[in-house]
Amino acid sequence: MARPALSLRNVGKVWSPEGRQTVEALRDFSLDVEPGEFVVFLGPSGCGKSTLLYMIAGLEETTSGVIEQDGMVVTEPSAERGLIFQDASLFPWLTIADNVAFGLSVQGVLPQKRKEQAESILRSVGLSDMLDKKPDELSGGMRQRAACARALAMRPKVLMMDEPFAALDVQTRAKMQDFLLQIWQDSKASIILVTHSIDEAVSLADRVVVFTARPGRVKTIVPIDLPRPRMSRDPRYHEYRDMFADLLADEVDRAFAEQEAR
Amino acid sequence: MSIPASSRQSAPASVPRLSPRARRTLSSLGWGVLSIGLFAGIWEALWALGLVNPLLLPPPHMFLSDLGRTLTFFDHEARRIGSQGSGGAIAGLLTTIGWTSFRVIVGLGLGFVAGVGVGAMIHYVRLFRNLVQPLILLLAPISPVAWLPVAIFVFGVGDVPAIFLVFITVFFMIVLATVSQISSVPKNYLHVARIMGATERQTFWRVILPAILPSLFMTLRLNLFAAWMVVLIAESVGVGIGLGQITSMARATFNAKLVFFTMVIIGVLGFSFDWALRKVQQKMLWWIQPGQGGI
Ligand SMILES: Nc1ncnc2c1ncn2[C@@H]1O[C@H](COP(=O)(O)OP(=O)(O)OP(=O)(O)O)[C@@H](O)[C@H]1O
Ligand SMILES: [Mg+2]
């Protein structure tokens, strides 16, 4: 097989915030993500999923272990590894088009060129009417799409998303999942999606990585062997769902037990 | 002053069907006129009943009617020569207003820019922070008026001490606001900038500055009235032409009419400055909805 897009080897992270107790968020975490693969992180709250995304992005340092992207050790952030936050984090002082063009402008692409690129990306995410709008004039779903467009403008190899749809209503969520599959196929990037929703995991992922309670480790990795588009009526869909529910319940119980013990 | 305002109000009233926005403006204008009118009316009534001494508290119609004479005090040429000036009076008033406004604007502008600059330095340069921050924290609570003697010792009598006082009034507040606001810029904004490959400099100009500008502007506006107070005080101790100097002269010569006339001018100017600053704020901070973020 070809070289993995992303390779995590024995990654660990211990937070040592000033004046507070240290927290071991992640321990001995190993995973390879293939080019163009769709991976979902599933795990109990506080098990270090966000921490891991930040480290892959290069925003935080690992305490132990190595993260490589295309064979190169990750030491600092790069637009090749895009990260999308739950709150979209668009800049309120820029129009949608300028938000999407932000990365291009920082990298010195000329105004005319970046305007064209931003427009074409926004068209592809269905926001061509919103070019000159302010972020707070958009609905939550549109803002998330704009945030995707901003990341996609940099042609990332890996696109990470930290619970991007958690704040959206059910209908919008379903639409956004279709949308996400669409941009995944168009961009050919590897996607890592963090979610608390088992349904989201089953309907989107090539592989689901289930985390243990803190410190987060790989509990199991489950390939979802269902053709797309996936139907929630499919009995096998339900089997996957039940399986993840059990796996998660285990870990959530453990997390609670640990908290009680302390 | 209430007369032109009320006539302005009656004109658009004949136009049917106003936009909600126009109606809001009209209604707030109406209340404004009413509020000032009521105050002036009570004053006039007290005078008519003989309850206030017109020499000490001349009612509005007195200090506004005798404009011709009052204005001569603003006419520096006339005053210097000692004759009754003609035609130069209005120009004199405008010159006086112009000088005072000039000192306020320059002081505010310099204080704002220097405040943001020093605040940013404190944030970014550790040595600078260690050296300067304690000093700033110590100096910030000192009333700007207390700087007046220092300003005069250092800069002598002239424009500079007045501008300096306005500068001091906003400078420390802006420095403190900048330092605290920079550290509360949402982390994700900075993360986005880093992922996109922005340099420190780009991040400052394109992310941090726009993120903190709204509250810096708010700080500036909150200190605008203080700036007006200090400029008048500075002018009253002899800077040359200026509203503060007129007030102090009026007080020295027991000219109550002139005192009140100048007070009206100062009030209107302060109001206009706040209004203008609000407009600038709306233009510069276009992404913030009116009513939100203090606009
Ligand atoms: N910047 C930080 N400083 C100190 N501790 C941190 C920091 N960020 C996270 N932690 C701690 O690390 C642990 C893992 O946090 P993380 O946010 O990665 O979990 P998560 O899996 O994303 O949880 P959730 O599902 O609730 O988002 C938590 O105990 C958290 O308190
Ligand atoms: Mg998280």
Coordinates of C-alpha atoms in Angstrom, one line a residue, chain A residues 54 58-59 77-79 81 83 85 87 89-93 102-103 105-107 134 150 154, chain B residues 188-199 202 206-208 210-211 286-289 292:
Chain A
Y54 CA -4.7 20.1 17.8
G58 CA 0.6 21.3 14.8
L59 CA -1.0 23.8 17.2
P77 CA 0.8 24.2 11.7
S78 CA 0.4 24.0 8.0
A79 CA -2.5 24.7 5.7
R81 CA -3.8 20.1 7.6
L83 CA -8.9 22.3 11.1
F85 CA -14.0 24.2 14.8
D87 CA -18.2 27.4 16.2
S89 CA -14.6 30.8 13.9
L90 CA -15.1 33.0 10.8
F91 CA -13.7 36.5 11.3
P92 CA -16.7 38.8 11.8
W93 CA -14.9 41.7 10.3
F102 CA -7.9 34.8 4.1
G103 CA -5.4 32.0 3.7
S105 CA -4.2 36.5 1.0
V106 CA -1.9 35.7 3.8
Q107 CA 0.2 33.6 1.4
K134 CA -21.2 39.1 7.1
R150 CA -12.0 28.6 3.9
M154 CA -5.8 25.9 0.9
Chain B
N188 CA -9.6 29.8 17.5
Y189 CA -9.0 33.1 15.6
L190 CA -5.3 32.8 16.3
H191 CA -5.4 29.1 15.5
V192 CA -7.0 29.8 12.1
A193 CA -4.3 32.4 11.4
R194 CA -1.5 30.0 12.4
I195 CA -2.9 27.2 10.3
M196 CA -3.2 29.5 7.3
G197 CA 0.5 30.4 7.7
A198 CA 0.1 34.0 8.8
T199 CA 3.2 35.6 10.3
Q202 CA 0.0 39.5 9.7
R206 CA -5.4 41.2 10.2
V207 CA -6.7 39.3 13.2
I208 CA -5.8 40.8 16.6
P210 CA -9.7 44.0 14.1
A211 CA -10.8 41.7 16.9
W286 CA -19.0 48.0 9.8
W287 CA -19.4 44.4 10.8
I288 CA -21.0 45.2 14.2
Q289 CA -24.7 45.7 14.2
Q292 CA -24.4 45.6 19.5

